[in-house]
CSV table of C-alpha atoms and ligand atoms in Angstrom, one decimal:
chain,number,residue,atom,x,y,z
A,1,MET,CA,-30.4,16.0,11.3
A,2,GLU,CA,-29.0,13.3,13.4
A,3,ASN,CA,-26.7,10.4,12.9
A,4,VAL,CA,-24.9,11.2,9.7
A,5,TYR,CA,-22.2,8.6,9.2
A,6,PHE,CA,-19.1,9.6,7.3
A,7,ASP,CA,-16.7,6.9,8.4
A,8,TYR,CA,-17.4,4.0,6.1
A,9,ALA,CA,-13.7,3.5,5.7
A,10,ALA,CA,-13.5,2.6,9.4
A,11,THR,CA,-16.4,0.1,9.3
A,12,THR,CA,-19.8,-0.4,7.8
A,13,PRO,CA,-23.2,-1.7,9.1
A,14,VAL,CA,-23.9,-5.2,8.2
A,15,ASP,CA,-26.4,-5.4,5.3
A,16,GLU,CA,-29.7,-7.0,6.1
A,17,ARG,CA,-29.4,-9.4,3.2
A,18,VAL,CA,-25.9,-10.5,4.7
A,19,VAL,CA,-27.5,-11.1,8.1
A,20,GLU,CA,-30.3,-13.2,6.5
A,21,ALA,CA,-27.8,-15.4,4.6
A,22,MET,CA,-25.8,-15.9,7.8
A,23,LEU,CA,-28.7,-16.8,10.1
A,24,PRO,CA,-29.1,-20.5,9.2
A,25,PHE,CA,-25.4,-21.1,9.9
A,26,PHE,CA,-25.9,-20.1,13.6
A,27,SER,CA,-28.7,-22.6,14.0
A,28,GLU,CA,-29.9,-25.4,11.6
A,29,ARG,CA,-26.5,-25.6,9.8
A,30,PHE,CA,-24.3,-25.1,12.9
A,31,GLY,CA,-22.2,-28.2,12.4
A,32,ASN,CA,-18.4,-28.2,12.5
A,33,ALA,CA,-17.2,-28.2,8.9
A,34,ASN,CA,-14.5,-30.7,9.9
A,35,ALA,CA,-16.8,-33.4,11.4
A,36,LEU,CA,-17.7,-36.5,9.4
A,37,TYR,CA,-21.4,-37.1,10.3
A,38,SER,CA,-24.0,-35.5,8.0
A,39,LEU,CA,-24.4,-32.3,10.0
A,40,GLY,CA,-20.6,-31.7,9.6
A,41,ARG,CA,-20.6,-32.7,5.9
A,42,ASP,CA,-23.4,-30.2,5.4
A,43,ALA,CA,-21.5,-27.4,6.9
A,44,HIS,CA,-18.4,-28.5,5.0
A,45,ARG,CA,-20.5,-28.3,1.7
A,46,GLY,CA,-21.6,-24.8,2.8
A,47,LEU,CA,-18.0,-23.7,3.4
A,48,GLU,CA,-16.7,-25.0,0.1
A,49,GLU,CA,-19.7,-23.6,-1.9
A,50,TYR,CA,-19.1,-20.1,-0.5
A,51,ARG,CA,-15.3,-20.5,-0.8
A,52,GLU,CA,-15.9,-21.2,-4.5
A,53,ARG,CA,-18.1,-18.1,-5.0
A,54,PHE,CA,-15.5,-16.0,-3.1
A,55,ALA,CA,-12.7,-17.3,-5.4
A,56,ALA,CA,-14.8,-16.6,-8.5
A,57,ALA,CA,-15.5,-13.1,-7.3
A,58,ILE,CA,-11.8,-12.3,-7.0
A,59,GLY,CA,-10.6,-14.2,-10.1
A,60,ALA,CA,-8.8,-16.9,-8.2
A,61,LYS,CA,-8.1,-20.0,-10.4
A,62,LYS,CA,-8.8,-22.5,-7.6
A,63,PRO,CA,-11.0,-22.2,-4.5
A,64,ASP,CA,-8.2,-23.4,-2.3
A,65,GLU,CA,-6.3,-20.3,-3.1
A,66,VAL,CA,-8.8,-18.5,-0.8
A,67,LEU,CA,-8.3,-18.8,3.0
A,68,PHE,CA,-10.7,-17.4,5.5
A,69,THR,CA,-9.1,-15.7,8.6
A,70,GLY,CA,-10.2,-13.7,11.7
A,71,ALA,CA,-9.5,-10.2,10.3
A,72,GLY,CA,-7.9,-8.2,7.5
A,73,THR,CA,-5.2,-7.6,10.2
A,74,GLU,CA,-4.5,-11.4,10.5
A,75,SER,CA,-4.3,-11.8,6.6
A,76,ASP,CA,-1.8,-9.0,6.5
A,77,ASN,CA,0.3,-10.4,9.3
A,78,ALA,CA,0.1,-13.8,7.7
A,79,ALA,CA,1.2,-12.5,4.4
A,80,LEU,CA,4.4,-10.9,5.8
A,81,ILE,CA,5.3,-13.2,8.6
A,82,GLY,CA,4.0,-16.4,6.8
A,83,ILE,CA,5.9,-15.8,3.6
A,84,LEU,CA,9.2,-13.9,4.1
A,85,PRO,CA,10.9,-16.1,6.7
A,86,ARG,CA,9.9,-19.2,4.7
A,87,ILE,CA,11.3,-18.1,1.5
A,88,ALA,CA,14.4,-16.4,3.0
A,89,LYS,CA,15.5,-19.9,4.4
A,90,GLY,CA,17.4,-18.5,7.3
A,91,GLY,CA,19.4,-16.1,5.2
A,92,GLY,CA,18.9,-12.4,5.2
A,93,ALA,CA,16.2,-11.1,2.9
A,94,HIS,CA,14.9,-7.7,1.9
A,95,LEU,CA,11.2,-6.7,2.2
A,96,ILE,CA,9.7,-3.6,0.6
A,97,VAL,CA,6.5,-2.1,1.9
A,98,SER,CA,5.1,1.3,1.4
A,99,ALA,CA,5.5,3.9,4.1
A,100,TYR,CA,1.7,4.5,4.2
A,101,GLU,CA,0.5,1.0,4.7
A,102,HIS,CA,-2.1,0.2,7.4
A,103,HIS,CA,-0.5,-0.6,10.7
A,104,ALA,CA,-1.5,-4.3,10.1
A,105,ILE,CA,1.4,-4.3,7.5
A,106,LEU,CA,3.7,-1.7,9.1
A,107,GLU,CA,3.9,-3.5,12.6
A,108,PRO,CA,4.7,-6.9,11.2
A,109,ALA,CA,7.3,-5.2,9.0
A,110,HIS,CA,8.9,-3.6,12.1
A,111,TRP,CA,8.7,-7.0,13.8
A,112,LEU,CA,10.6,-8.7,10.9
A,113,GLU,CA,13.1,-5.8,10.8
A,114,LYS,CA,13.8,-6.4,14.6
A,115,ARG,CA,14.5,-10.0,13.7
A,116,GLY,CA,17.2,-9.2,11.2
A,117,TYR,CA,15.4,-8.7,7.9
A,118,ASP,CA,16.2,-5.7,5.9
A,119,VAL,CA,13.1,-3.5,5.3
A,120,THR,CA,12.5,-0.5,3.0
A,121,TYR,CA,9.5,1.7,3.6
A,122,LEU,CA,8.9,3.1,0.2
A,123,LYS,CA,7.3,6.7,0.1
A,124,PRO,CA,4.5,7.7,-2.2
A,125,ARG,CA,5.0,10.8,-4.4
A,126,SER,CA,3.1,13.9,-3.6
A,127,ASP,CA,0.2,12.6,-5.9
A,128,GLY,CA,-0.3,10.0,-3.2
A,129,HIS,CA,0.7,7.0,-5.4
A,130,ILE,CA,3.5,4.5,-5.2
A,131,HIS,CA,5.2,4.7,-8.5
A,132,ALA,CA,6.6,1.6,-10.3
A,133,ASP,CA,9.8,3.5,-11.1
A,134,ASP,CA,10.4,4.2,-7.5
A,135,LEU,CA,9.8,0.5,-6.6
A,136,ALA,CA,12.2,-0.5,-9.3
A,137,ALA,CA,14.8,1.8,-7.8
A,138,ALA,CA,14.2,0.3,-4.4
A,139,MET,CA,14.6,-3.3,-5.5
A,140,GLN,CA,17.8,-5.0,-4.3
A,141,GLU,CA,19.3,-8.4,-5.2
A,142,ASN,CA,17.9,-10.1,-2.1
A,143,THR,CA,14.4,-8.5,-2.3
A,144,LYS,CA,12.1,-11.4,-1.7
A,145,LEU,CA,8.7,-9.8,-1.0
A,146,VAL,CA,6.9,-6.5,-1.9
A,147,SER,CA,3.7,-5.4,-0.1
A,148,ILE,CA,2.0,-2.4,-1.4
A,149,MET,CA,-1.6,-1.6,-0.6
A,150,HIS,CA,-4.2,-1.4,-3.5
A,151,GLY,CA,-6.2,1.6,-2.1
A,152,ASN,CA,-5.1,3.8,0.8
A,153,ASN,CA,-7.6,4.0,3.5
A,154,GLU,CA,-6.9,7.6,4.4
A,155,ILE,CA,-6.4,9.4,1.2
A,156,GLY,CA,-8.1,7.0,-1.2
A,157,ALA,CA,-5.2,6.9,-3.8
A,158,LEU,CA,-5.4,3.7,-5.8
A,159,ASN,CA,-2.1,2.1,-6.8
A,160,ASP,CA,-1.5,0.4,-10.1
A,161,ILE,CA,-0.8,-3.0,-8.5
A,162,LYS,CA,-0.3,-4.7,-11.9
A,163,ALA,CA,2.6,-2.5,-12.8
A,164,LEU,CA,4.0,-2.8,-9.3
A,165,ALA,CA,3.8,-6.6,-9.4
A,166,GLU,CA,5.6,-6.7,-12.7
A,167,VAL,CA,8.5,-4.8,-11.1
A,168,ALA,CA,8.5,-7.1,-8.1
A,169,HIS,CA,8.5,-10.2,-10.2
A,170,ALA,CA,11.1,-8.9,-12.6
A,171,GLY,CA,13.3,-8.6,-9.5
A,172,GLY,CA,12.5,-12.1,-8.3
A,173,ALA,CA,10.3,-11.0,-5.5
A,174,LEU,CA,6.7,-12.1,-4.6
A,175,MET,CA,4.0,-9.5,-4.5
A,176,HIS,CA,1.3,-9.0,-1.8
A,177,THR,CA,-1.3,-6.3,-1.8
A,178,ASP,CA,-3.7,-5.2,1.1
A,179,ALA,CA,-7.0,-4.8,-0.7
A,180,ALA,CA,-9.2,-4.3,2.4
A,181,GLN,CA,-10.3,-0.9,1.2
A,182,THR,CA,-10.8,-1.7,-2.5
A,183,LEU,CA,-12.3,-5.2,-2.7
A,184,GLY,CA,-15.9,-4.6,-4.0
A,185,LYS,CA,-15.2,-0.9,-4.7
A,186,ALA,CA,-12.6,-1.0,-7.4
A,187,ALA,CA,-11.9,-3.6,-10.1
A,188,PHE,CA,-10.0,-6.4,-8.3
A,189,ASP,CA,-8.9,-9.6,-10.0
A,190,VAL,CA,-5.9,-11.5,-8.7
A,191,GLY,CA,-5.1,-12.8,-12.2
A,192,VAL,CA,-5.3,-9.4,-13.8
A,193,LEU,CA,-3.2,-7.7,-11.1
A,194,GLY,CA,-0.8,-10.6,-11.0
A,195,VAL,CA,-0.4,-10.7,-7.3
A,196,ASP,CA,0.9,-13.8,-5.3
A,197,ALA,CA,-1.1,-12.9,-2.1
A,198,ALA,CA,-3.7,-10.4,-1.1
A,199,SER,CA,-5.7,-9.5,2.1
A,200,PHE,CA,-9.4,-8.6,2.6
A,201,SER,CA,-11.7,-7.7,5.4
A,202,ALA,CA,-15.4,-8.3,5.6
A,203,HIS,CA,-16.5,-5.4,7.8
A,204,LYS,CA,-15.4,-2.8,5.2
A,205,ILE,CA,-18.0,-4.0,2.8
A,206,TYR,CA,-21.2,-4.4,4.9
A,207,GLY,CA,-20.1,-7.8,6.2
A,208,PRO,CA,-19.5,-8.9,9.8
A,209,LYS,CA,-16.5,-7.9,11.8
A,210,GLY,CA,-13.9,-10.5,12.7
A,211,VAL,CA,-13.8,-12.2,9.3
A,212,GLY,CA,-10.9,-11.7,6.9
A,213,GLY,CA,-9.8,-13.3,3.7
A,214,MET,CA,-6.5,-14.1,2.1
A,215,TYR,CA,-5.7,-15.0,-1.3
A,216,LEU,CA,-2.5,-17.2,-1.6
A,217,LYS,CA,-1.6,-18.2,-5.1
A,218,ALA,CA,-1.2,-22.0,-5.6
A,219,GLY,CA,2.4,-23.1,-4.8
A,220,THR,CA,3.3,-20.0,-2.8
A,221,ARG,CA,5.5,-21.1,0.0
A,222,PHE,CA,3.9,-20.3,3.4
A,223,ASP,CA,4.2,-21.0,7.1
A,224,PRO,CA,0.9,-20.8,8.9
A,225,LEU,CA,0.6,-18.2,11.6
A,226,LEU,CA,-2.0,-20.3,13.5
A,227,LYS,CA,-0.9,-23.9,14.0
A,228,GLY,CA,-3.3,-26.5,15.3
A,229,GLY,CA,-6.0,-28.7,13.7
A,230,GLY,CA,-4.9,-28.0,10.2
A,231,GLN,CA,-8.0,-26.3,8.8
A,232,GLU,CA,-8.0,-24.2,5.7
A,233,PHE,CA,-5.7,-26.6,3.8
A,234,LYS,CA,-3.2,-26.6,6.8
A,235,LYS,CA,-2.6,-22.8,6.3
A,236,ARG,CA,-4.9,-21.4,9.0
A,237,SER,CA,-6.0,-23.6,12.0
A,238,GLY,CA,-9.0,-23.0,13.9
A,239,THR,CA,-12.6,-24.1,13.4
A,240,GLN,CA,-14.0,-22.1,10.5
A,241,ASN,CA,-16.4,-19.3,11.2
A,242,LEU,CA,-18.9,-20.6,8.7
A,243,ALA,CA,-21.5,-17.9,9.3
A,244,GLY,CA,-18.8,-15.3,8.9
A,245,VAL,CA,-17.6,-16.8,5.7
A,246,VAL,CA,-21.1,-16.8,4.2
A,247,GLY,CA,-21.7,-13.2,5.3
A,248,PHE,CA,-18.4,-12.1,3.8
A,249,THR,CA,-19.1,-13.8,0.5
A,250,VAL,CA,-22.6,-12.5,0.2
A,251,ALA,CA,-21.4,-9.0,1.2
A,252,LEU,CA,-18.8,-9.1,-1.6
A,253,GLU,CA,-21.3,-10.4,-4.2
A,254,LEU,CA,-23.7,-7.5,-3.3
A,255,MET,CA,-20.8,-5.0,-3.7
A,256,LEU,CA,-20.1,-6.4,-7.2
A,257,ALA,CA,-23.7,-6.5,-8.2
A,258,ASP,CA,-24.1,-2.7,-8.0
A,259,GLN,CA,-20.5,-1.5,-8.3
A,260,ASP,CA,-21.0,0.1,-11.7
A,261,THR,CA,-23.8,2.4,-10.4
A,262,GLU,CA,-22.9,2.8,-6.7
A,263,MET,CA,-19.3,3.8,-7.1
A,264,PRO,CA,-20.1,6.6,-9.5
A,265,ARG,CA,-22.9,7.7,-7.2
A,266,LEU,CA,-20.4,7.9,-4.3
A,267,ALA,CA,-17.9,9.8,-6.5
A,268,VAL,CA,-20.4,12.5,-7.2
A,269,LEU,CA,-21.2,13.0,-3.5
A,270,ARG,CA,-17.5,12.9,-2.7
A,271,ASP,CA,-16.7,15.6,-5.2
A,272,ARG,CA,-19.6,17.8,-4.0
A,273,LEU,CA,-18.2,17.5,-0.5
A,274,ILE,CA,-14.6,18.4,-1.5
A,275,GLU,CA,-15.8,21.3,-3.8
A,276,GLY,CA,-18.2,22.5,-1.3
A,277,ILE,CA,-15.6,22.8,1.5
A,278,THR,CA,-12.7,24.0,-0.5
A,279,SER,CA,-14.8,26.7,-2.1
A,280,GLN,CA,-16.4,27.9,1.0
A,281,LEU,CA,-13.3,27.8,3.4
A,282,GLU,CA,-10.0,29.4,2.5
A,283,ASN,CA,-6.8,27.5,3.3
A,284,THR,CA,-8.4,24.1,2.8
A,285,GLU,CA,-7.6,21.5,0.3
A,286,ALA,CA,-8.1,17.9,-0.5
A,287,THR,CA,-5.0,15.5,-0.4
A,288,ALA,CA,-3.7,13.5,-3.4
A,289,GLN,CA,-6.4,14.3,-6.0
A,290,GLY,CA,-4.3,13.2,-8.9
A,291,GLY,CA,-4.6,9.8,-10.6
A,292,GLU,CA,-6.8,6.9,-9.8
A,293,ARG,CA,-8.7,7.1,-6.5
A,294,LEU,CA,-11.4,5.3,-4.5
A,295,PRO,CA,-14.7,6.9,-5.1
A,296,ASN,CA,-15.8,7.1,-1.5
A,297,ILE,CA,-13.0,8.9,0.4
A,298,ALA,CA,-12.7,12.6,0.8
A,299,PRO,CA,-9.4,13.6,2.4
A,300,LEU,CA,-9.5,17.1,3.7
A,301,LEU,CA,-6.9,19.3,5.1
A,302,ILE,CA,-8.2,22.2,7.1
A,303,LYS,CA,-5.2,24.2,7.9
A,304,GLY,CA,-4.6,25.7,11.3
A,305,VAL,CA,-7.3,23.6,13.2
A,306,GLU,CA,-6.8,20.3,15.1
A,307,GLY,CA,-8.5,17.4,13.5
A,308,GLU,CA,-9.7,16.1,16.9
A,309,ALA,CA,-11.4,19.5,17.7
A,310,MET,CA,-13.3,19.4,14.4
A,311,LEU,CA,-14.3,15.7,15.1
A,312,LEU,CA,-15.7,16.5,18.5
A,313,GLN,CA,-17.6,19.5,17.2
A,314,LEU,CA,-19.1,17.5,14.4
A,315,ASP,CA,-20.0,14.7,16.8
A,316,ASN,CA,-22.1,17.2,18.7
A,317,ARG,CA,-24.1,17.8,15.6
A,318,GLY,CA,-24.6,14.1,15.0
A,319,ILE,CA,-21.9,13.6,12.4
A,320,ALA,CA,-19.3,10.9,12.6
A,321,VAL,CA,-15.9,11.4,10.9
A,322,SER,CA,-12.4,10.4,11.3
A,323,THR,CA,-9.2,12.5,11.6
A,324,GLY,CA,-7.1,10.0,9.5
A,325,SER,CA,-5.9,6.6,10.0
A,326,ALA,CA,-8.2,5.1,12.7
A,327,CYS,CA,-5.5,3.6,14.6
A,328,SER,CA,-3.7,6.9,15.2
A,329,SER,CA,-6.8,8.5,16.7
A,330,GLY,CA,-6.3,8.7,20.4
A,331,SER,CA,-2.8,9.8,19.9
A,332,LEU,CA,-1.8,13.4,19.0
A,333,GLU,CA,0.7,12.3,16.4
A,334,PRO,CA,-0.4,13.4,12.9
A,335,SER,CA,-1.0,10.6,10.5
A,336,HIS,CA,1.9,8.7,9.1
A,337,VAL,CA,0.0,8.5,5.8
A,338,LEU,CA,0.0,12.3,5.4
A,339,LEU,CA,3.5,12.7,6.6
A,340,SER,CA,4.7,10.1,4.1
A,341,CYS,CA,3.0,12.1,1.3
A,342,GLY,CA,5.3,15.1,2.3
A,343,ILE,CA,2.6,17.1,4.0
A,344,PRO,CA,4.1,19.2,6.7
A,345,GLN,CA,3.5,18.2,10.3
A,346,GLU,CA,1.7,21.4,11.1
A,347,VAL,CA,-0.7,21.1,8.2
A,348,ALA,CA,-1.3,17.3,8.8
A,349,HIS,CA,-2.7,18.1,12.1
A,350,GLY,CA,-5.8,19.6,10.4
A,351,SER,CA,-6.7,16.3,8.6
A,352,LEU,CA,-10.3,15.2,8.4
A,353,ARG,CA,-11.3,12.1,6.4
A,354,LEU,CA,-14.8,11.7,5.3
A,355,SER,CA,-15.8,8.3,3.8
A,356,LEU,CA,-19.0,7.6,2.2
A,357,GLY,CA,-21.2,4.5,1.6
A,358,ARG,CA,-24.4,2.8,1.0
A,359,GLN,CA,-26.6,5.1,3.2
A,360,THR,CA,-25.0,8.3,2.2
A,361,THR,CA,-27.4,10.7,0.5
A,362,ASP,CA,-27.4,14.2,-1.0
A,363,ALA,CA,-29.1,15.5,2.2
A,364,HIS,CA,-26.2,14.3,4.3
A,365,VAL,CA,-23.7,16.2,2.1
A,366,ASP,CA,-26.0,19.3,2.3
A,367,TYR,CA,-26.1,19.0,6.1
A,368,PHE,CA,-22.3,18.7,6.4
A,369,LEU,CA,-21.8,21.6,4.1
A,370,GLU,CA,-24.1,23.8,6.2
A,371,VAL,CA,-22.7,22.7,9.6
A,372,PHE,CA,-19.0,22.4,9.0
A,373,PRO,CA,-17.8,25.9,7.8
A,374,PRO,CA,-19.1,27.8,10.9
A,375,ILE,CA,-17.3,25.2,13.1
A,376,VAL,CA,-14.1,25.8,11.3
A,377,GLU,CA,-14.5,29.5,11.5
A,378,ARG,CA,-15.0,29.4,15.2
A,379,LEU,CA,-12.1,27.1,15.8
A,380,ARG,CA,-9.8,29.2,13.7
A,381,ALA,CA,-10.8,32.4,15.5
A,382,MET,CA,-9.5,30.7,18.8
A,383,SER,CA,-6.4,29.1,17.1
A,384,PRO,CA,-3.0,30.7,17.7
A,385,VAL,CA,-1.7,28.2,15.1
A,386,TYR,CA,-4.0,29.5,12.4
A,387,THR,CA,-3.2,33.2,13.3
A,388,ARG,CA,0.5,32.4,13.1
A,389,MET,CA,0.1,30.6,9.7
A,390,PHE,CA,-2.3,33.0,8.0
A,391,GLY,CA,-2.8,36.2,10.2
A,392,SER,CA,-6.2,36.7,11.9
A,393,SER,CA,-9.1,34.8,10.4
B,401,LIG,C1,-9.5,-2.0,7.9
B,401,LIG,C2,-8.2,-2.4,7.3
B,401,LIG,C3,-7.3,-3.4,7.7
B,401,LIG,C4,-7.6,-4.2,8.9
B,401,LIG,O1,-8.8,-5.0,8.7
B,401,LIG,P1,-9.5,-5.6,10.1
B,401,LIG,O2,-10.5,-6.6,9.5
B,401,LIG,O3,-10.2,-4.4,10.7
B,401,LIG,O4,-8.4,-6.2,10.9
B,401,LIG,C5,-6.2,-3.6,7.0
B,401,LIG,N1,-5.9,-2.8,6.0
B,401,LIG,C6,-6.5,-1.8,5.5
B,401,LIG,C7,-6.1,-1.0,4.4
B,401,LIG,C8,-7.8,-1.5,6.1
B,401,LIG,O5,-8.5,-0.5,5.7
């Protein structure tokens, strides 16, 4: 078998129906949505129609609470850098983010920290979740903003954002959540969750790359990251990527249309993968299996083997996987996500993340379960680390 893709949490192929919906906006309907002649007005109508549909899909009260951006990364940066300095009004302010956020949150948090803001990096418990009690304990008098991801991209833990937002609000802070991994896969409604801001990314849900979304609750004070022509209600300048907006919206609607059948289907495949590997191979486990989880992520720890070595061997057999947070691949540092969950450095090196999606079948799982154990046995036989940890294999 060739081309078995187990890296849907990194990116997804664009759905054909999404491409089809986008096509007219590259040609007949190519107008600039800000131009006043009829071609521009048509583009503007298209933009606002899809914005309304997007807003409805996330439970926003008003369409203008949805901003389209150039990436999930941009939305995350804008949420931190656009909100905190604005509400801090020059005085010191405290920001709380979780320690296992995507780098698109951690890096702007570091950037703010260097500029004098006080930042707490809140750790998950060993179950992989950020607990409301722990957030309450971390709140300070000058905490102005809390940003905690909805679903973690590496271990799949789903956080109780509603409970966390209540704690943030009780302490007088605004609440942002990075929902790039959860939008379309888990129940997500800004009203139900009670968030002030949220970030989304199209290419994680069979939409195009280079399109992000941001929810910004009406009345939230915000300084735009991109300044210019004043598009997106003066909150994000730059001529709108209308084809991208259309593709993102249709991709989201397609996710919601079959969420109730597709997510349980993926959860069954995920559980088969996890059980198959942990029962066939000793000294392996899945991370953070307690509580609410995304249905499509299998976070495996294969002790005493390097994740990169497994990844390359699997690639030789046509299987694409990740070793953990995509942005840390290429470096030999173990994932900050696993370390934040209290997993020892030596164990964290053996991380392998399989993420499933629309094209994943039982046959793909069978193939993985056939190919993977001998790869691990071979690598372990050559691994001084494994021998030191467990004796000879
Ligand atoms: C992918 C991802 C992002 C970044 O989105 P891009 O559109 O790739 O910039 C941010 N946060 C999480 C949790 C993600 O999975």
